[in-house]
mmCIF file of C-alpha atoms in Angstrom:
data_model
loop_
_atom_site.group_PDB
_atom_site.id
_atom_site.type_symbol
_atom_site.label_atom_id
_atom_site.label_comp_id
_atom_site.label_asym_id
_atom_site.label_seq_id
_atom_site.Cartn_x
_atom_site.Cartn_y
_atom_site.Cartn_z
ATOM 1 C CA UNK A 1 -6.770 41.023 -5.445
ATOM 2 C CA UNK A 2 -4.918 38.287 -7.336
ATOM 3 C CA UNK A 3 -6.647 36.697 -10.291
ATOM 4 C CA UNK A 4 -6.107 33.131 -11.553
ATOM 5 C CA UNK A 5 -3.624 34.487 -14.098
ATOM 6 C CA UNK A 6 -1.407 35.915 -11.358
ATOM 7 C CA UNK A 7 -0.657 32.517 -9.814
ATOM 8 C CA UNK A 8 2.549 30.798 -10.836
ATOM 9 C CA UNK A 9 2.505 27.101 -11.841
ATOM 10 C CA UNK A 10 3.701 25.990 -8.383
ATOM 11 C CA UNK A 11 1.453 28.296 -6.339
ATOM 12 C CA UNK A 12 -1.695 26.694 -4.874
ATOM 13 C CA UNK A 13 -4.823 28.563 -5.971
ATOM 14 C CA UNK A 14 -7.317 28.402 -3.134
ATOM 15 C CA UNK A 15 -10.907 28.358 -4.341
ATOM 16 C CA UNK A 16 -10.103 27.780 -8.009
ATOM 17 C CA UNK A 17 -13.263 27.345 -10.098
ATOM 18 C CA UNK A 18 -14.148 25.920 -13.475
ATOM 19 C CA UNK A 19 -14.231 29.536 -14.698
ATOM 20 C CA UNK A 20 -10.631 30.202 -13.663
ATOM 21 C CA UNK A 21 -9.545 26.924 -15.290
ATOM 22 C CA UNK A 22 -11.301 27.932 -18.510
ATOM 23 C CA UNK A 23 -9.679 31.380 -18.377
ATOM 24 C CA UNK A 24 -6.206 29.921 -17.798
ATOM 25 C CA UNK A 25 -6.614 27.410 -20.649
ATOM 26 C CA UNK A 26 -8.286 29.904 -22.992
ATOM 27 C CA UNK A 27 -11.349 27.714 -23.581
ATOM 28 C CA UNK A 28 -15.017 27.643 -22.618
ATOM 29 C CA UNK A 29 -16.281 26.124 -19.383
ATOM 30 C CA UNK A 30 -18.136 23.540 -21.496
ATOM 31 C CA UNK A 31 -14.801 22.397 -22.920
ATOM 32 C CA UNK A 32 -13.313 22.148 -19.419
ATOM 33 C CA UNK A 33 -16.299 20.079 -18.335
ATOM 34 C CA UNK A 34 -15.952 17.712 -21.300
ATOM 35 C CA UNK A 35 -12.232 17.207 -20.610
ATOM 36 C CA UNK A 36 -12.763 16.488 -16.911
ATOM 37 C CA UNK A 37 -15.534 14.031 -17.721
ATOM 38 C CA UNK A 38 -13.251 12.205 -20.166
ATOM 39 C CA UNK A 39 -15.703 12.677 -23.019
ATOM 40 C CA UNK A 40 -13.026 12.107 -25.663
ATOM 41 C CA UNK A 41 -14.494 14.723 -28.022
ATOM 42 C CA UNK A 42 -11.826 17.376 -27.350
ATOM 43 C CA UNK A 43 -8.552 17.532 -29.284
ATOM 44 C CA UNK A 44 -5.403 16.304 -27.561
ATOM 45 C CA UNK A 45 -3.855 19.798 -27.679
ATOM 46 C CA UNK A 46 -6.857 21.440 -26.022
ATOM 47 C CA UNK A 47 -7.167 18.594 -23.535
ATOM 48 C CA UNK A 48 -3.569 19.107 -22.474
ATOM 49 C CA UNK A 49 -4.133 22.862 -22.050
ATOM 50 C CA UNK A 50 -7.074 22.162 -19.752
ATOM 51 C CA UNK A 51 -5.192 19.543 -17.737
ATOM 52 C CA UNK A 52 -2.210 21.882 -17.383
ATOM 53 C CA UNK A 53 -4.517 24.610 -16.094
ATOM 54 C CA UNK A 54 -6.154 22.184 -13.659
ATOM 55 C CA UNK A 55 -2.736 21.236 -12.275
ATOM 56 C CA UNK A 56 -1.439 24.801 -12.094
ATOM 57 C CA UNK A 57 -4.545 26.016 -10.260
ATOM 58 C CA UNK A 58 -4.868 22.891 -8.057
ATOM 59 C CA UNK A 59 -8.490 22.677 -9.159
ATOM 60 C CA UNK A 60 -10.729 19.950 -7.753
ATOM 61 C CA UNK A 61 -14.305 20.047 -9.142
ATOM 62 C CA UNK A 62 -17.035 20.033 -6.538
ATOM 63 C CA UNK A 63 -19.230 17.516 -8.345
ATOM 64 C CA UNK A 64 -22.962 17.136 -7.889
ATOM 65 C CA UNK A 65 -25.398 19.970 -7.184
ATOM 66 C CA UNK A 66 -26.057 18.762 -3.658
ATOM 67 C CA UNK A 67 -22.360 18.944 -2.908
ATOM 68 C CA UNK A 68 -22.225 22.482 -4.276
ATOM 69 C CA UNK A 69 -24.787 23.410 -1.644
ATOM 70 C CA UNK A 70 -23.589 21.515 1.438
ATOM 71 C CA UNK A 71 -19.978 20.716 0.530
ATOM 72 C CA UNK A 72 -20.293 17.305 2.236
ATOM 73 C CA UNK A 73 -20.882 13.881 0.727
ATOM 74 C CA UNK A 74 -20.781 11.827 3.949
ATOM 75 C CA UNK A 75 -18.468 9.459 2.082
ATOM 76 C CA UNK A 76 -14.759 8.640 2.158
ATOM 77 C CA UNK A 77 -12.828 7.296 -0.798
ATOM 78 C CA UNK A 78 -10.487 4.307 -0.611
ATOM 79 C CA UNK A 79 -8.071 3.674 -3.497
ATOM 80 C CA UNK A 80 -6.656 0.148 -3.814
ATOM 81 C CA UNK A 81 -4.753 -1.563 -6.643
ATOM 82 C CA UNK A 82 -7.111 -4.557 -6.709
ATOM 83 C CA UNK A 83 -9.157 -6.825 -4.434
ATOM 84 C CA UNK A 84 -7.407 -10.164 -4.985
ATOM 85 C CA UNK A 85 -5.683 -11.621 -1.949
ATOM 86 C CA UNK A 86 -6.441 -11.386 1.768
ATOM 87 C CA UNK A 87 -4.451 -8.186 2.436
ATOM 88 C CA UNK A 88 -6.770 -5.927 0.452
ATOM 89 C CA UNK A 89 -9.942 -7.432 1.894
ATOM 90 C CA UNK A 90 -8.656 -7.058 5.470
ATOM 91 C CA UNK A 91 -7.726 -3.426 4.861
ATOM 92 C CA UNK A 92 -11.083 -2.708 3.236
ATOM 93 C CA UNK A 93 -13.014 -4.342 6.089
ATOM 94 C CA UNK A 94 -11.159 -2.295 8.687
ATOM 95 C CA UNK A 95 -11.655 0.939 6.769
ATOM 96 C CA UNK A 96 -15.336 0.332 5.971
ATOM 97 C CA UNK A 97 -16.286 -0.829 9.467
ATOM 98 C CA UNK A 98 -14.755 2.241 11.098
ATOM 99 C CA UNK A 99 -16.235 4.590 8.499
ATOM 100 C CA UNK A 100 -19.674 3.071 9.153
ATOM 101 C CA UNK A 101 -19.248 3.649 12.889
ATOM 102 C CA UNK A 102 -18.518 7.284 12.062
ATOM 103 C CA UNK A 103 -21.663 7.538 9.919
ATOM 104 C CA UNK A 104 -19.802 7.578 6.609
ATOM 105 C CA UNK A 105 -20.123 5.464 3.495
ATOM 106 C CA UNK A 106 -17.138 4.276 1.433
ATOM 107 C CA UNK A 107 -16.517 4.735 -2.274
ATOM 108 C CA UNK A 108 -13.952 2.220 -3.512
ATOM 109 C CA UNK A 109 -11.728 2.787 -6.541
ATOM 110 C CA UNK A 110 -9.427 0.120 -8.004
ATOM 111 C CA UNK A 111 -6.418 1.391 -9.955
ATOM 112 C CA UNK A 112 -5.580 -1.721 -11.994
ATOM 113 C CA UNK A 113 -6.410 -1.163 -15.644
ATOM 114 C CA UNK A 114 -6.871 2.600 -15.378
ATOM 115 C CA UNK A 115 -4.779 4.433 -17.955
ATOM 116 C CA UNK A 116 -5.053 7.875 -16.323
ATOM 117 C CA UNK A 117 -4.862 7.511 -12.557
ATOM 118 C CA UNK A 118 -4.592 11.234 -11.955
ATOM 119 C CA UNK A 119 -7.902 11.874 -13.715
ATOM 120 C CA UNK A 120 -9.572 8.937 -11.933
ATOM 121 C CA UNK A 121 -8.491 10.216 -8.512
ATOM 122 C CA UNK A 122 -9.671 13.739 -9.380
ATOM 123 C CA UNK A 123 -13.070 12.372 -10.377
ATOM 124 C CA UNK A 124 -13.254 10.360 -7.155
ATOM 125 C CA UNK A 125 -12.561 13.566 -5.250
ATOM 126 C CA UNK A 126 -15.797 15.056 -6.608
ATOM 127 C CA UNK A 127 -17.826 12.348 -4.860
ATOM 128 C CA UNK A 128 -16.188 12.093 -1.438
ATOM 129 C CA UNK A 129 -15.041 14.306 1.431
ATOM 130 C CA UNK A 130 -11.614 12.688 1.867
ATOM 131 C CA UNK A 131 -9.467 9.964 0.321
ATOM 132 C CA UNK A 132 -7.235 7.168 1.624
ATOM 133 C CA UNK A 133 -4.783 5.679 -0.876
ATOM 134 C CA UNK A 134 -2.880 2.411 -0.519
ATOM 135 C CA UNK A 135 0.703 2.979 -1.647
ATOM 136 C CA UNK A 136 1.924 5.923 -3.667
ATOM 137 C CA UNK A 137 1.219 4.930 -7.289
ATOM 138 C CA UNK A 138 -2.295 6.410 -7.328
ATOM 139 C CA UNK A 139 -1.185 9.623 -5.659
ATOM 140 C CA UNK A 140 1.457 11.179 -7.942
ATOM 141 C CA UNK A 141 2.825 14.539 -6.739
ATOM 142 C CA UNK A 142 0.673 16.533 -9.172
ATOM 143 C CA UNK A 143 -2.517 14.975 -7.791
ATOM 144 C CA UNK A 144 -1.317 15.378 -4.214
ATOM 145 C CA UNK A 145 -0.744 19.087 -4.860
ATOM 146 C CA UNK A 146 -4.167 19.446 -6.439
ATOM 147 C CA UNK A 147 -5.935 17.854 -3.493
ATOM 148 C CA UNK A 148 -3.791 19.484 -0.810
ATOM 149 C CA UNK A 149 -5.850 21.981 1.153
ATOM 150 C CA UNK A 150 -9.099 20.972 -0.533
ATOM 151 C CA UNK A 151 -9.553 17.269 0.248
ATOM 152 C CA UNK A 152 -7.903 15.508 3.207
ATOM 153 C CA UNK A 153 -5.702 12.635 2.025
ATOM 154 C CA UNK A 154 -4.054 9.768 3.919
ATOM 155 C CA UNK A 155 -1.496 7.489 2.280
ATOM 156 C CA UNK A 156 -1.462 3.911 3.619
ATOM 157 C CA UNK A 157 1.823 1.957 3.420
ATOM 158 C CA UNK A 158 3.281 4.341 0.889
ATOM 159 C CA UNK A 159 6.160 6.777 0.631
ATOM 160 C CA UNK A 160 5.400 9.913 2.683
ATOM 161 C CA UNK A 161 4.794 13.105 0.704
ATOM 162 C CA UNK A 162 5.146 16.626 2.012
ATOM 163 C CA UNK A 163 1.891 17.875 3.448
ATOM 164 C CA UNK A 164 0.141 14.499 3.086
ATOM 165 C CA UNK A 165 -0.585 12.429 6.180
ATOM 166 C CA UNK A 166 0.594 8.810 6.081
ATOM 167 C CA UNK A 167 0.133 5.648 8.137
ATOM 168 C CA UNK A 168 1.801 2.257 7.884
ATOM 169 C CA UNK A 169 3.169 -0.814 9.633
ATOM 170 C CA UNK A 170 6.760 -1.352 10.762
ATOM 171 C CA UNK A 171 8.762 -3.374 8.235
ATOM 172 C CA UNK A 172 12.545 -3.112 8.420
ATOM 173 C CA UNK A 173 13.113 -4.152 12.032
ATOM 174 C CA UNK A 174 10.833 -7.189 11.875
ATOM 175 C CA UNK A 175 12.312 -8.231 8.519
ATOM 176 C CA UNK A 176 15.779 -8.076 10.060
ATOM 177 C CA UNK A 177 14.601 -10.191 13.016
ATOM 178 C CA UNK A 178 12.946 -12.704 10.710
ATOM 179 C CA UNK A 179 16.043 -13.019 8.517
ATOM 180 C CA UNK A 180 18.342 -13.323 11.524
ATOM 181 C CA UNK A 181 16.142 -16.097 12.875
ATOM 182 C CA UNK A 182 16.438 -18.025 9.603
ATOM 183 C CA UNK A 183 20.225 -17.514 9.630
ATOM 184 C CA UNK A 184 20.445 -19.003 13.134
ATOM 185 C CA UNK A 185 19.213 -22.270 11.637
ATOM 186 C CA UNK A 186 22.515 -22.492 9.763
ATOM 187 C CA UNK A 187 21.067 -21.527 6.393
ATOM 188 C CA UNK A 188 23.660 -19.868 4.192
ATOM 189 C CA UNK A 189 21.948 -19.291 0.838
ATOM 190 C CA UNK A 190 18.988 -17.073 1.624
ATOM 191 C CA UNK A 191 17.055 -15.418 -1.197
ATOM 192 C CA UNK A 192 14.546 -12.578 -0.853
ATOM 193 C CA UNK A 193 11.479 -13.171 -3.065
ATOM 194 C CA UNK A 194 9.611 -10.027 -4.122
ATOM 195 C CA UNK A 195 10.387 -6.782 -5.892
ATOM 196 C CA UNK A 196 11.790 -4.122 -3.508
ATOM 197 C CA UNK A 197 10.930 -1.455 -6.086
ATOM 198 C CA UNK A 198 7.300 -2.565 -6.231
ATOM 199 C CA UNK A 199 6.189 -0.787 -3.055
ATOM 200 C CA UNK A 200 7.773 1.169 -0.187
ATOM 201 C CA UNK A 201 6.895 -1.473 2.414
ATOM 202 C CA UNK A 202 8.550 -4.217 0.333
ATOM 203 C CA UNK A 203 11.606 -1.986 -0.040
ATOM 204 C CA UNK A 204 11.790 -1.731 3.764
ATOM 205 C CA UNK A 205 11.442 -5.506 4.191
ATOM 206 C CA UNK A 206 14.289 -6.086 1.774
ATOM 207 C CA UNK A 207 16.335 -3.487 3.668
ATOM 208 C CA UNK A 208 15.843 -5.542 6.855
ATOM 209 C CA UNK A 209 16.889 -8.694 4.971
ATOM 210 C CA UNK A 210 20.082 -6.931 3.834
ATOM 211 C CA UNK A 211 20.791 -5.536 7.310
ATOM 212 C CA UNK A 212 20.629 -8.986 8.919
ATOM 213 C CA UNK A 213 23.233 -10.309 6.482
ATOM 214 C CA UNK A 214 25.570 -7.362 6.843
ATOM 215 C CA UNK A 215 25.384 -7.564 10.627
ATOM 216 C CA UNK A 216 27.047 -10.968 10.184
ATOM 217 C CA UNK A 217 29.563 -9.633 7.680
ATOM 218 C CA UNK A 218 27.814 -11.401 4.786
ATOM 219 C CA UNK A 219 26.642 -9.984 1.467
ATOM 220 C CA UNK A 220 23.034 -10.926 0.578
ATOM 221 C CA UNK A 221 22.058 -12.493 -2.721
ATOM 222 C CA UNK A 222 20.186 -10.376 -5.257
ATOM 223 C CA UNK A 223 16.409 -10.503 -4.782
ATOM 224 C CA UNK A 224 14.141 -12.522 -7.051
ATOM 225 C CA UNK A 225 11.944 -9.710 -8.376
ATOM 226 C CA UNK A 226 8.387 -10.934 -8.886
ATOM 227 C CA UNK A 227 4.882 -9.486 -8.300
ATOM 228 C CA UNK A 228 3.248 -10.340 -4.988
ATOM 229 C CA UNK A 229 0.809 -13.032 -6.126
ATOM 230 C CA UNK A 230 0.377 -16.727 -5.326
ATOM 231 C CA UNK A 231 0.870 -17.792 -8.955
ATOM 232 C CA UNK A 232 4.227 -16.028 -9.042
ATOM 233 C CA UNK A 233 5.273 -18.118 -6.048
ATOM 234 C CA UNK A 234 4.585 -21.290 -8.005
ATOM 235 C CA UNK A 235 6.735 -19.931 -10.857
ATOM 236 C CA UNK A 236 9.593 -19.248 -8.419
ATOM 237 C CA UNK A 237 9.284 -22.815 -7.119
ATOM 238 C CA UNK A 238 9.671 -24.119 -10.669
ATOM 239 C CA UNK A 239 12.878 -22.115 -11.013
ATOM 240 C CA UNK A 240 14.155 -23.712 -7.792
ATOM 241 C CA UNK A 241 13.225 -27.184 -8.991
ATOM 242 C CA UNK A 242 15.042 -26.604 -12.287
ATOM 243 C CA UNK A 243 18.171 -25.422 -10.487
ATOM 244 C CA UNK A 244 17.944 -21.866 -11.846
ATOM 245 C CA UNK A 245 17.637 -20.515 -8.298
ATOM 246 C CA UNK A 246 19.954 -22.027 -5.687
ATOM 247 C CA UNK A 247 18.769 -21.417 -2.135
ATOM 248 C CA UNK A 248 18.351 -23.205 1.170
ATOM 249 C CA UNK A 249 15.940 -20.561 2.519
ATOM 250 C CA UNK A 250 13.446 -18.161 0.959
ATOM 251 C CA UNK A 251 12.374 -14.959 2.703
ATOM 252 C CA UNK A 252 9.194 -13.937 0.886
ATOM 253 C CA UNK A 253 7.674 -10.470 0.642
ATOM 254 C CA UNK A 254 4.236 -11.819 1.555
ATOM 255 C CA UNK A 255 2.457 -15.023 2.545
ATOM 256 C CA UNK A 256 0.845 -15.487 -0.872
ATOM 257 C CA UNK A 257 4.255 -15.929 -2.479
ATOM 258 C CA UNK A 258 5.466 -18.120 0.378
ATOM 259 C CA UNK A 259 2.415 -20.400 0.299
ATOM 260 C CA UNK A 260 2.581 -20.768 -3.481
ATOM 261 C CA UNK A 261 6.264 -21.708 -3.290
ATOM 262 C CA UNK A 262 5.842 -24.131 -0.404
ATOM 263 C CA UNK A 263 2.881 -25.933 -1.969
ATOM 264 C CA UNK A 264 4.619 -26.452 -5.314
ATOM 265 C CA UNK A 265 7.867 -27.633 -3.703
ATOM 266 C CA UNK A 266 5.995 -30.143 -1.555
ATOM 267 C CA UNK A 267 4.045 -31.401 -4.561
ATOM 268 C CA UNK A 268 7.398 -32.046 -6.254
ATOM 269 C CA UNK A 269 8.628 -34.083 -3.286
ATOM 270 C CA UNK A 270 10.858 -31.442 -1.708
ATOM 271 C CA UNK A 271 10.913 -31.197 2.060
ATOM 272 C CA UNK A 272 10.018 -27.864 3.667
ATOM 273 C CA UNK A 273 11.940 -26.903 5.736
ATOM 274 C CA UNK A 274 14.357 -29.828 5.388
ATOM 275 C CA UNK A 275 15.489 -28.974 1.865
ATOM 276 C CA UNK A 276 14.365 -25.356 1.745
ATOM 277 C CA UNK A 277 13.063 -23.143 4.558
ATOM 278 C CA UNK A 278 10.253 -20.798 3.500
ATOM 279 C CA UNK A 279 9.040 -17.781 5.485
ATOM 280 C CA UNK A 280 6.507 -15.092 4.596
ATOM 281 C CA UNK A 281 4.853 -11.885 5.721
ATOM 282 C CA UNK A 282 1.274 -10.880 6.731
ATOM 283 C CA UNK A 283 0.178 -13.933 8.803
ATOM 284 C CA UNK A 284 -2.870 -14.638 6.647
ATOM 285 C CA UNK A 285 -5.250 -17.299 7.914
ATOM 286 C CA UNK A 286 -3.898 -20.029 5.623
ATOM 287 C CA UNK A 287 -0.395 -19.634 7.080
ATOM 288 C CA UNK A 288 -1.672 -21.028 10.390
ATOM 289 C CA UNK A 289 -3.197 -24.180 8.912
ATOM 290 C CA UNK A 290 -0.659 -25.398 6.343
ATOM 291 C CA UNK A 291 1.867 -27.977 7.498
ATOM 292 C CA UNK A 292 4.407 -27.074 8.532
ATOM 293 C CA UNK A 293 2.902 -23.853 9.843
ATOM 294 C CA UNK A 294 4.246 -20.787 8.095
ATOM 295 C CA UNK A 295 6.792 -18.682 9.961
ATOM 296 C CA UNK A 296 5.831 -15.128 9.067
ATOM 297 C CA UNK A 297 5.339 -11.578 10.324
ATOM 298 C CA UNK A 298 1.978 -10.474 11.639
ATOM 299 C CA UNK A 299 0.985 -6.950 10.713
ATOM 300 C CA UNK A 300 -2.224 -5.203 11.813
ATOM 301 C CA UNK A 301 -3.822 -4.798 8.374
ATOM 302 C CA UNK A 302 -7.385 -4.323 9.596
ATOM 303 C CA UNK A 303 -6.132 -1.835 12.194
ATOM 304 C CA UNK A 304 -4.403 0.124 9.426
ATOM 305 C CA UNK A 305 -7.758 0.493 7.697
ATOM 306 C CA UNK A 306 -9.368 1.628 10.947
ATOM 307 C CA UNK A 307 -6.581 4.150 11.570
ATOM 308 C CA UNK A 308 -6.864 5.571 8.045
ATOM 309 C CA UNK A 309 -10.623 6.088 8.424
ATOM 310 C CA UNK A 310 -10.088 7.702 11.835
ATOM 311 C CA UNK A 311 -7.485 10.101 10.458
ATOM 312 C CA UNK A 312 -9.709 11.121 7.543
ATOM 313 C CA UNK A 313 -12.608 11.774 9.894
ATOM 314 C CA UNK A 314 -10.378 13.834 12.168
ATOM 315 C CA UNK A 315 -9.315 15.973 9.212
ATOM 316 C CA UNK A 316 -12.819 16.382 7.781
ATOM 317 C CA UNK A 317 -13.956 17.590 11.206
ATOM 318 C CA UNK A 318 -11.308 20.311 11.076
ATOM 319 C CA UNK A 319 -8.459 18.609 12.918
ATOM 320 C CA UNK A 320 -4.806 19.165 12.102
ATOM 321 C CA UNK A 321 -2.819 16.486 10.259
ATOM 322 C CA UNK A 322 -0.077 14.500 11.983
ATOM 323 C CA UNK A 323 3.299 15.815 10.895
ATOM 324 C CA UNK A 324 4.999 12.449 11.449
ATOM 325 C CA UNK A 325 4.081 9.149 9.845
ATOM 326 C CA UNK A 326 2.089 6.923 12.209
ATOM 327 C CA UNK A 327 3.565 3.414 12.352
ATOM 328 C CA UNK A 328 1.875 0.357 13.871
ATOM 329 C CA UNK A 329 3.985 -2.423 15.386
ATOM 330 C CA UNK A 330 4.478 -5.826 13.751
ATOM 331 C CA UNK A 331 5.795 -9.103 15.168
ATOM 332 C CA UNK A 332 7.555 -12.206 13.950
ATOM 333 C CA UNK A 333 5.483 -15.379 14.334
ATOM 334 C CA UNK A 334 7.563 -18.554 14.638
ATOM 335 C CA UNK A 335 6.002 -21.772 13.366
ATOM 336 C CA UNK A 336 7.631 -24.675 11.540
ATOM 337 C CA UNK A 337 8.488 -23.635 7.981
ATOM 338 C CA UNK A 338 11.724 -21.964 9.106
ATOM 339 C CA UNK A 339 13.074 -25.172 10.667
ATOM 340 C CA UNK A 340 11.859 -24.834 14.248
ATOM 341 C CA UNK A 341 10.704 -28.185 15.640
ATOM 342 C CA UNK A 342 8.540 -26.841 18.467
ATOM 343 C CA UNK A 343 7.509 -23.588 20.142
ATOM 344 C CA UNK A 344 9.899 -21.973 22.599
ATOM 345 C CA UNK A 345 7.354 -19.663 24.258
ATOM 346 C CA UNK A 346 9.256 -16.414 23.774
ATOM 347 C CA UNK A 347 7.395 -13.152 24.020
ATOM 348 C CA UNK A 348 6.778 -10.416 21.442
ATOM 349 C CA UNK A 349 8.271 -6.971 21.883
ATOM 350 C CA UNK A 350 7.778 -3.725 19.962
ATOM 351 C CA UNK A 351 8.271 -5.650 16.753
ATOM 352 C CA UNK A 352 9.150 -8.849 18.447
ATOM 353 C CA UNK A 353 9.218 -12.604 18.095
ATOM 354 C CA UNK A 354 6.539 -14.977 19.287
ATOM 355 C CA UNK A 355 5.981 -18.701 18.836
ATOM 356 C CA UNK A 356 2.673 -19.907 17.512
ATOM 357 C CA UNK A 357 2.968 -23.429 16.140
ATOM 358 C CA UNK A 358 -0.654 -24.302 16.909
ATOM 359 C CA UNK A 359 -3.390 -22.727 14.756
#
């Protein structure tokens, strides 16, 4: 029978215990416990030995005494960057409502401000039966390997990882449609606002923006790389007003950026879309009530939360993971900020175009 010492660093160790971690690191189980609890009383050298052993053995502590007995917490974890903005609240509401229907509670963890995400996710794993993570930042490969086979994990709107189930919304095709629509208005200086390296879904939206230009034989401008917050949109608008950014249309990574830009430009006397067309992504409630209405892309954020909770429950109940990423359809919503004067009553397709000028 293989002992903990016979496992190589890349070989999952099924059923690893605090004793095998202590043996691998050459320390006591009390020291392992202090390191995993983040007590801060263990030297950096010893701490690293313990963490290396934890990673090599793919050890996930079982947590409270009750969990040691029943191995179920009746709780699912949800890892989000923050709770500002409508996207996160919609996702949380979908996830929590479906989990409640399934008789599960939700433990929420926010990653902003946490210096050691890997440790935070491991600690969360001691209190829940499964974890859903928005994006990939909180699920580095080492943590994914540690949880694999011991805690079901679903990544939402993140880069797929081998052996980890993932769900998301379609991005590239709708972004290409949206950009092509703006180009049909005769705009020639389009700028993508948002950082394509900030998240996989933003990368895909920028890829659609690029594809629409190249389909016309045009080379797109470099993106304006900013975080996805309303205040950053106002800062981009100031750069337009000063002449630093020259554009006659802005394709924004989300509605928060688009609304911030549009509001500041209008306050400065610029006409939207007369001077600058502005389009967004997400179809948040405010996009329907500003004037002109915001042309955007509607994605099923709440449904993504529901799907993630469903997939976790399926796995906890012993079901097999989906090998392929599950992708929900999106659709372009045409209002007035792109330059359209009135609805044309077209119909949405798989990731189609629909007119919705009235709130």
